[in-house]
mmCIF file of C-alpha atoms in Angstrom:
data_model
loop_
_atom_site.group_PDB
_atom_site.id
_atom_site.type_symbol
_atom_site.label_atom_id
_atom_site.label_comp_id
_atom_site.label_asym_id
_atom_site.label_seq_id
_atom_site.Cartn_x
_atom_site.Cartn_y
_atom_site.Cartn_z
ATOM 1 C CA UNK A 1 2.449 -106.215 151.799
ATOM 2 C CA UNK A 2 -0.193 -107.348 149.173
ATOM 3 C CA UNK A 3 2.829 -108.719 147.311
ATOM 4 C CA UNK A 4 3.794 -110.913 150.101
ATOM 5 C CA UNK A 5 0.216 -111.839 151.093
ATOM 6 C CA UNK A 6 -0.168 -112.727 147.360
ATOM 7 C CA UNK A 7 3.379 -114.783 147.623
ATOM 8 C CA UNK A 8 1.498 -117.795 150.180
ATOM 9 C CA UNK A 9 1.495 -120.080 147.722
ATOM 10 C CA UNK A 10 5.378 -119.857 147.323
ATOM 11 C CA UNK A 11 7.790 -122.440 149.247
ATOM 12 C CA UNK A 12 9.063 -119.462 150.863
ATOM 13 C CA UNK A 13 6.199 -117.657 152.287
ATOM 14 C CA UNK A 14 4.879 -120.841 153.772
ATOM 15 C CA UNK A 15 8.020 -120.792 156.161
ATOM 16 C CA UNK A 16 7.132 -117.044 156.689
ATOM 17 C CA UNK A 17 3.448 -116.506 156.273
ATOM 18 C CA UNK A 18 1.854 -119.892 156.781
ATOM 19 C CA UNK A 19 0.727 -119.011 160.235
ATOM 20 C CA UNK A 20 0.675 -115.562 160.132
ATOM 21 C CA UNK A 21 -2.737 -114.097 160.880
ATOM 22 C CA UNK A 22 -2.732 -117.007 163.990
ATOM 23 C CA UNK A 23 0.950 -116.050 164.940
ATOM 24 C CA UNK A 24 0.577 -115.051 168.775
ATOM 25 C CA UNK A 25 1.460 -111.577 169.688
ATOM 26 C CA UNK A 26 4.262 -111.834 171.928
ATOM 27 C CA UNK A 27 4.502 -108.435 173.312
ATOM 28 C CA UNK A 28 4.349 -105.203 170.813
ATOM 29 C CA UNK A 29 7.604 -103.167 170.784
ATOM 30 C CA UNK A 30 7.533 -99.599 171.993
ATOM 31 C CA UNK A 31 9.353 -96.876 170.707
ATOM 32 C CA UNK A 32 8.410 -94.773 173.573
ATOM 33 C CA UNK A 33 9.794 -96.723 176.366
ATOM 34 C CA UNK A 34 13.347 -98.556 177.353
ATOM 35 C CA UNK A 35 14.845 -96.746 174.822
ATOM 36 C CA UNK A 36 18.659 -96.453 174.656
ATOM 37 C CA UNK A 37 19.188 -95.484 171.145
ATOM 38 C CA UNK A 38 22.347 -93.246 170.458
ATOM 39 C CA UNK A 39 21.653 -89.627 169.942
ATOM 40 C CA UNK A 40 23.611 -90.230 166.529
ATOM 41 C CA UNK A 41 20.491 -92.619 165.480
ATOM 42 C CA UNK A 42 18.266 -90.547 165.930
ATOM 43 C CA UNK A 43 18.312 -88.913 162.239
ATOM 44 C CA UNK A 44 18.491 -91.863 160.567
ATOM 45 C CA UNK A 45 15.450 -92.208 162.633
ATOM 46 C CA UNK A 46 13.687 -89.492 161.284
ATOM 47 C CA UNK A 47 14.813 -89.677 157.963
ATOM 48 C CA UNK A 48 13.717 -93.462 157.448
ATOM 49 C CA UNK A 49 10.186 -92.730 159.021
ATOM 50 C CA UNK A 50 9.764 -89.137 157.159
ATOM 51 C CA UNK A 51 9.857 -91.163 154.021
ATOM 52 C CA UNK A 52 7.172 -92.864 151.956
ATOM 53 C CA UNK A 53 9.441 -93.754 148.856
ATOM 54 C CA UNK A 54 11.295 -96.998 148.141
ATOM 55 C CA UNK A 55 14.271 -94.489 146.559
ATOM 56 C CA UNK A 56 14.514 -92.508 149.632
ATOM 57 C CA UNK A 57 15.121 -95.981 151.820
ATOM 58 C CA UNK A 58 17.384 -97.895 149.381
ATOM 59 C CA UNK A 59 19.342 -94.414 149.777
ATOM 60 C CA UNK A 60 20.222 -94.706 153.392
ATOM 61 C CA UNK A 61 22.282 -97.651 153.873
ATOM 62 C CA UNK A 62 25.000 -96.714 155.833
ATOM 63 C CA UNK A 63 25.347 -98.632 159.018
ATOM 64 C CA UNK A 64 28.455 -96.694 161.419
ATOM 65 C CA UNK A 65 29.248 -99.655 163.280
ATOM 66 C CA UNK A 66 29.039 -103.188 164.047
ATOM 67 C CA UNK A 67 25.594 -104.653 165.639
ATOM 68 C CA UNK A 68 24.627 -107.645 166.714
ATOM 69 C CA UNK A 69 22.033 -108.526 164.065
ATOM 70 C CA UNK A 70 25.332 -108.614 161.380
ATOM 71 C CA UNK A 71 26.922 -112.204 162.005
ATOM 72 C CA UNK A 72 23.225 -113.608 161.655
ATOM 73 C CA UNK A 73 22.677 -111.050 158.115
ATOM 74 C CA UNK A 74 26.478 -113.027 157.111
ATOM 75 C CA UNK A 75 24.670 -116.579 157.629
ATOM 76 C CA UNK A 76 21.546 -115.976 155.729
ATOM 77 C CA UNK A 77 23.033 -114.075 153.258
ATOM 78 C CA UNK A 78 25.406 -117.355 152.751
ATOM 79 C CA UNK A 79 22.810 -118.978 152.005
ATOM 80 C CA UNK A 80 23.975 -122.149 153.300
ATOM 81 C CA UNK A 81 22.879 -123.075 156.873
ATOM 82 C CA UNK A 82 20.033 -124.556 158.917
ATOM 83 C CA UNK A 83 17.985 -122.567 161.188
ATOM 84 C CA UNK A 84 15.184 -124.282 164.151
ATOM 85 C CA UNK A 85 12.314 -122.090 164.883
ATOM 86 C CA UNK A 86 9.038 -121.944 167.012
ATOM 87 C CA UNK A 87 6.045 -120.537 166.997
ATOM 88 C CA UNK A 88 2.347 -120.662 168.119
ATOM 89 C CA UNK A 89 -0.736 -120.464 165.808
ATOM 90 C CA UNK A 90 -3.832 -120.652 166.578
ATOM 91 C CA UNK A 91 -5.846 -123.956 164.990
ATOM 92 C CA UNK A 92 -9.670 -122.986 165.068
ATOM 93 C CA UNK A 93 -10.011 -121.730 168.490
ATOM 94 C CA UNK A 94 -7.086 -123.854 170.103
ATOM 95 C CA UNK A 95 -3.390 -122.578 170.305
ATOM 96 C CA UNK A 96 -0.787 -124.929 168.862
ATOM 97 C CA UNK A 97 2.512 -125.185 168.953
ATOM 98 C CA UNK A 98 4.871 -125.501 165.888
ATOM 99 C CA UNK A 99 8.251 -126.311 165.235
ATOM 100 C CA UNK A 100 9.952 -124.955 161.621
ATOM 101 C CA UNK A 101 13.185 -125.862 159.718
ATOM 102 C CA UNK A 102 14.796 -124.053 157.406
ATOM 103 C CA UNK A 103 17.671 -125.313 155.218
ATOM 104 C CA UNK A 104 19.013 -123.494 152.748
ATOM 105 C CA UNK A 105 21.791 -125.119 150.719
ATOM 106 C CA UNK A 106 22.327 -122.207 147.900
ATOM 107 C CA UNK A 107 19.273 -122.895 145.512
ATOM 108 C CA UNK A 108 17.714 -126.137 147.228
ATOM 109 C CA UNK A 109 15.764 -125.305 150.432
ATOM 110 C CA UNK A 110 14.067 -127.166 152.674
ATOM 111 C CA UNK A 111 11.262 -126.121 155.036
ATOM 112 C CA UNK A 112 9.914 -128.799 157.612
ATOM 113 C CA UNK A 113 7.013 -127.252 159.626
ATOM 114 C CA UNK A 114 5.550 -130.230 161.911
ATOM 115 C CA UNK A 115 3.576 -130.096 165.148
ATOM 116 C CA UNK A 116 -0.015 -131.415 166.565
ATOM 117 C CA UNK A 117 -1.684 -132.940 163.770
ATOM 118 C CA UNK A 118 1.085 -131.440 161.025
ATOM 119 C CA UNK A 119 3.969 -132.773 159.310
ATOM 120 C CA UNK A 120 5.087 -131.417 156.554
ATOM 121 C CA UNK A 121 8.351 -130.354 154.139
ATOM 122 C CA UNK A 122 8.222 -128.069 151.433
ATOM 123 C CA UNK A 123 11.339 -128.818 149.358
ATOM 124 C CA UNK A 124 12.772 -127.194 146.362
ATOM 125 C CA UNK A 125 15.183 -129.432 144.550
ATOM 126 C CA UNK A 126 17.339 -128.787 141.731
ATOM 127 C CA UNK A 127 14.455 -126.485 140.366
ATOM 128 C CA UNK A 128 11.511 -128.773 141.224
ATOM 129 C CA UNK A 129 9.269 -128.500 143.956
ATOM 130 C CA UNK A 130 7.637 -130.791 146.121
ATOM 131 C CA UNK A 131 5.063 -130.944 148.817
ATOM 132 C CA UNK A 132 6.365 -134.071 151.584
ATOM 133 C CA UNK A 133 3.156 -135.466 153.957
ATOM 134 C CA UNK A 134 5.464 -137.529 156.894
ATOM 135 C CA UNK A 135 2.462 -138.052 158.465
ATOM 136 C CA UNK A 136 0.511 -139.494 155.322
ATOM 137 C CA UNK A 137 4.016 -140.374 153.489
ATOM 138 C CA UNK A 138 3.253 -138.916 150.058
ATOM 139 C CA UNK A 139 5.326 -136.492 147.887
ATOM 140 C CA UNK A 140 3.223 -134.551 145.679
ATOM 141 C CA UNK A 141 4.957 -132.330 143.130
ATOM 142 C CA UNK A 142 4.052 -128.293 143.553
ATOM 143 C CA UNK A 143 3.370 -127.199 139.902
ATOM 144 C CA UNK A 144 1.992 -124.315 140.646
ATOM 145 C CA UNK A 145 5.202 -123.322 143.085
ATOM 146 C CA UNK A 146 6.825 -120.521 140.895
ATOM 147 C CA UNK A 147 10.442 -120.507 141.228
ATOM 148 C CA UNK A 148 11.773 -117.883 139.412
ATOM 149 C CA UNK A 149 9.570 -115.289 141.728
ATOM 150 C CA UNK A 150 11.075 -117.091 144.736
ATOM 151 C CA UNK A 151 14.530 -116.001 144.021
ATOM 152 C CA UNK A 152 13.383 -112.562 143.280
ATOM 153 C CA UNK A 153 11.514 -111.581 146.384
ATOM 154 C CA UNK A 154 12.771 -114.223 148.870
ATOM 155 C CA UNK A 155 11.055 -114.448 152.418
ATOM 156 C CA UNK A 156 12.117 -112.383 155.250
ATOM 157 C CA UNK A 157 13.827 -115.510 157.248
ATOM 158 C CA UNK A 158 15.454 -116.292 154.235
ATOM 159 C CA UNK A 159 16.349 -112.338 153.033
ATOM 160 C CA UNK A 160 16.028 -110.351 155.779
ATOM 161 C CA UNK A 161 16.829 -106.608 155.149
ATOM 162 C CA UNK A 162 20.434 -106.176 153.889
ATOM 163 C CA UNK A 163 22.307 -103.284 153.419
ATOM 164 C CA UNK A 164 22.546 -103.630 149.774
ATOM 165 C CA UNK A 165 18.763 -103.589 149.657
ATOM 166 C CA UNK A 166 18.446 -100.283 151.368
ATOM 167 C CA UNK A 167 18.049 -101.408 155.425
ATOM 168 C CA UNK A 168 18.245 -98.556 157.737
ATOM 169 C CA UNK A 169 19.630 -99.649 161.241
ATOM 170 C CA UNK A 170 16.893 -97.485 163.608
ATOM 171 C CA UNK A 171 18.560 -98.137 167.024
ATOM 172 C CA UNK A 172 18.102 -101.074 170.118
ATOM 173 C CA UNK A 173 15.682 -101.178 173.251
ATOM 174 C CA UNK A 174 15.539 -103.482 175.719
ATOM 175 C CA UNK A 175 12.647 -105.556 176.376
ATOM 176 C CA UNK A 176 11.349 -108.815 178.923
ATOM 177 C CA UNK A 177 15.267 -108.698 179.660
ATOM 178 C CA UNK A 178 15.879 -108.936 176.019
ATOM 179 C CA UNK A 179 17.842 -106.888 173.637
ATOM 180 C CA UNK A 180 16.439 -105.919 170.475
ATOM 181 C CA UNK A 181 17.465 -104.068 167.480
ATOM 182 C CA UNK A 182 14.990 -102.356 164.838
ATOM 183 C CA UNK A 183 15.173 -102.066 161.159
ATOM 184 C CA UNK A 184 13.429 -99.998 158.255
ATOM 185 C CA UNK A 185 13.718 -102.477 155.296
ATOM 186 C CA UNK A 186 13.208 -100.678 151.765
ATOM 187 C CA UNK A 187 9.992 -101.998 151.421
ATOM 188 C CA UNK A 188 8.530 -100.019 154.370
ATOM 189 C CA UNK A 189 8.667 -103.554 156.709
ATOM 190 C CA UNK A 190 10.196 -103.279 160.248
ATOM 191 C CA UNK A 191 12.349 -105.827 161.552
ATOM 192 C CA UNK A 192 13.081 -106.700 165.193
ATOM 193 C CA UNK A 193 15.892 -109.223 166.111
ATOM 194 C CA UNK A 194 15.676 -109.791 169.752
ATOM 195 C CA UNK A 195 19.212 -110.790 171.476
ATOM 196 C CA UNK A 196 20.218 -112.745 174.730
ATOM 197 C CA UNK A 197 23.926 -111.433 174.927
ATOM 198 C CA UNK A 198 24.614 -111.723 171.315
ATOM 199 C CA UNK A 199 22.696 -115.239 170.520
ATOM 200 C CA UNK A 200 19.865 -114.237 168.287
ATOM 201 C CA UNK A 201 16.859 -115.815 169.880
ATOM 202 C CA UNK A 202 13.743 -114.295 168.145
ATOM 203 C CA UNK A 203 12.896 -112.545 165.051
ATOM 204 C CA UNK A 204 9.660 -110.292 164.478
ATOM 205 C CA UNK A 205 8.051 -108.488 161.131
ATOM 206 C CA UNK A 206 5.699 -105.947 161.298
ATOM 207 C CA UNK A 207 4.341 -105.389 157.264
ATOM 208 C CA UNK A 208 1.270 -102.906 158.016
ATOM 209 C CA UNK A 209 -1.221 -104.547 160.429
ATOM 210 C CA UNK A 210 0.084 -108.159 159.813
ATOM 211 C CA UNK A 211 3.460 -109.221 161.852
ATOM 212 C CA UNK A 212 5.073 -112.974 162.856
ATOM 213 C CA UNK A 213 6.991 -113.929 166.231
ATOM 214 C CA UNK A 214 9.531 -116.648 165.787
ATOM 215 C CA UNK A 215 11.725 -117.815 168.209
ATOM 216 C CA UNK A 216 15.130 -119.032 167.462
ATOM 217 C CA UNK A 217 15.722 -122.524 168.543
ATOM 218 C CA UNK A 218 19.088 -122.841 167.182
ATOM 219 C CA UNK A 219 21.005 -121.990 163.861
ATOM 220 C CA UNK A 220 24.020 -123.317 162.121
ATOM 221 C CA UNK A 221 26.391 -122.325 159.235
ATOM 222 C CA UNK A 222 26.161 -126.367 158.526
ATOM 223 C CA UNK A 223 23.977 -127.918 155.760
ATOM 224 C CA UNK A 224 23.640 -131.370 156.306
ATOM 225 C CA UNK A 225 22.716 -133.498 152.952
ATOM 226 C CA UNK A 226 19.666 -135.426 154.456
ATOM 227 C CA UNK A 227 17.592 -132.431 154.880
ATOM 228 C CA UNK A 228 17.744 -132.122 151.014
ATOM 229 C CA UNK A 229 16.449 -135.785 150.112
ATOM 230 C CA UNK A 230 13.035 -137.205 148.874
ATOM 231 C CA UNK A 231 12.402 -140.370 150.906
ATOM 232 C CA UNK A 232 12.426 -143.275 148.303
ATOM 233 C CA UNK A 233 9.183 -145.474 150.581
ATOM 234 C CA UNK A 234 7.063 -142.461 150.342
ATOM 235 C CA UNK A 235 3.884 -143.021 147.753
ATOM 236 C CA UNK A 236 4.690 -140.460 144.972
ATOM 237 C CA UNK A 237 1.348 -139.132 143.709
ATOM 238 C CA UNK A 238 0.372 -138.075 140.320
#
């Protein structure tokens, strides 16, 4: 967790982390209750929370069967697609709304986060980053934006725990008429993807004390080329 927490500065954990200490809490999952996990789950279970090492989670990946998190793991892992979001944060005292885009076209990404007094795209572009104010119309480049640590340790929205990375399904509950399904990722986080049917429609972290709610607005395999452009009437700053 200190790595990510030290990773804020990054294009990617702006998407991820930008908001998370004000994130709203929208309901904490319990193990103890709606549970309908498989008994066959239940050792991966207590194998993945017995553990303390990164070795001993990267060497249970072996998922049975099918779930529904997997068509949404294909997409991101494709990197090419657009994803909506929302969230709340709170602004001073005063809970705001916030809308987030991510597009991710392989190594370009763009991440529009806009709402009440916000607008605000934070672009990486054929290895160059910038910082785009709609509101004041500026692009400022992000010097200090370091790339090559990016692709290493992308965010969770953008990376979320893979099987090659050592992911350990943990099992599904239901909750607020919602299906969800846990995951150990190999760096001790815990991922919840909550499901109506089988349309993903939010995501939550938990990394120690700190964890983010998004909700999914809407996601598609398609990467439109406008999301990837620097507006040419915007005041480029020095």
């Amino acid at each position: 967790m200190k790595r990510k927490i030290a990773l804020i500065g990054t294009l990617t954990a702006i998407a991820v982390f930008s908001a998370a200490c004000g994130l709203v809490d929208e309901g904490t999952a319990s193990d103890e209750s709606s549970s309908v996990i498989a008994s066959n789950q239940s050792e991966a279970v207590e194998s993945t929370a017995g553990s303390d090492s990164q070795s001993s989670a990267e060497a249970d990946t072996s998922i049975s069967s099918i779930h529904l998190a997997d068509p949404y793991f294909a997409i991101f892992a494709s990197r090419q697609y657009v994803a909506q979001y929302h969230y709340q944060e709170f602004t001073g005292n005063q809970l705001e709304d916030r809308s987030m885009t991510v597009a991710v076209d392989c190594t370009d990404k763009a991440i529009r986060i806009s709402g009440e007094g916000t607008d605000t795209t934070h672009l990486t572009l054929d290895g160059q980053a910038y910082v785009v104010d709609h509101l004041n119309r500026t692009i400022a480049r992000n010097e200090s934006a370091n790339l090559a640590e990016e692709t290493e340790d992308d965010g969770i929205i953008e990376a979320p725990p893979f099987r090659d990375i050592g992911s350990t399904y943990v099992g599904s509950w239901e909750e607020d008429g919602l299906v969800y399904e846990e995951y150990y990722a190999a760096n001790g986080d815990r991922m919840f993807y909550y499901f109506e049917g089988d349309v993903l429609k939010r995501i939550r972290s938990a990394s120690g004390e700190n964890e983010f709610n998004l909700d999914v607005v809407d996601m598609s395999e398609t990467v439109a080329p406008e999301y990837f452009i620097l507006p040419e009437d915007y005041e480029l700053l020095p």
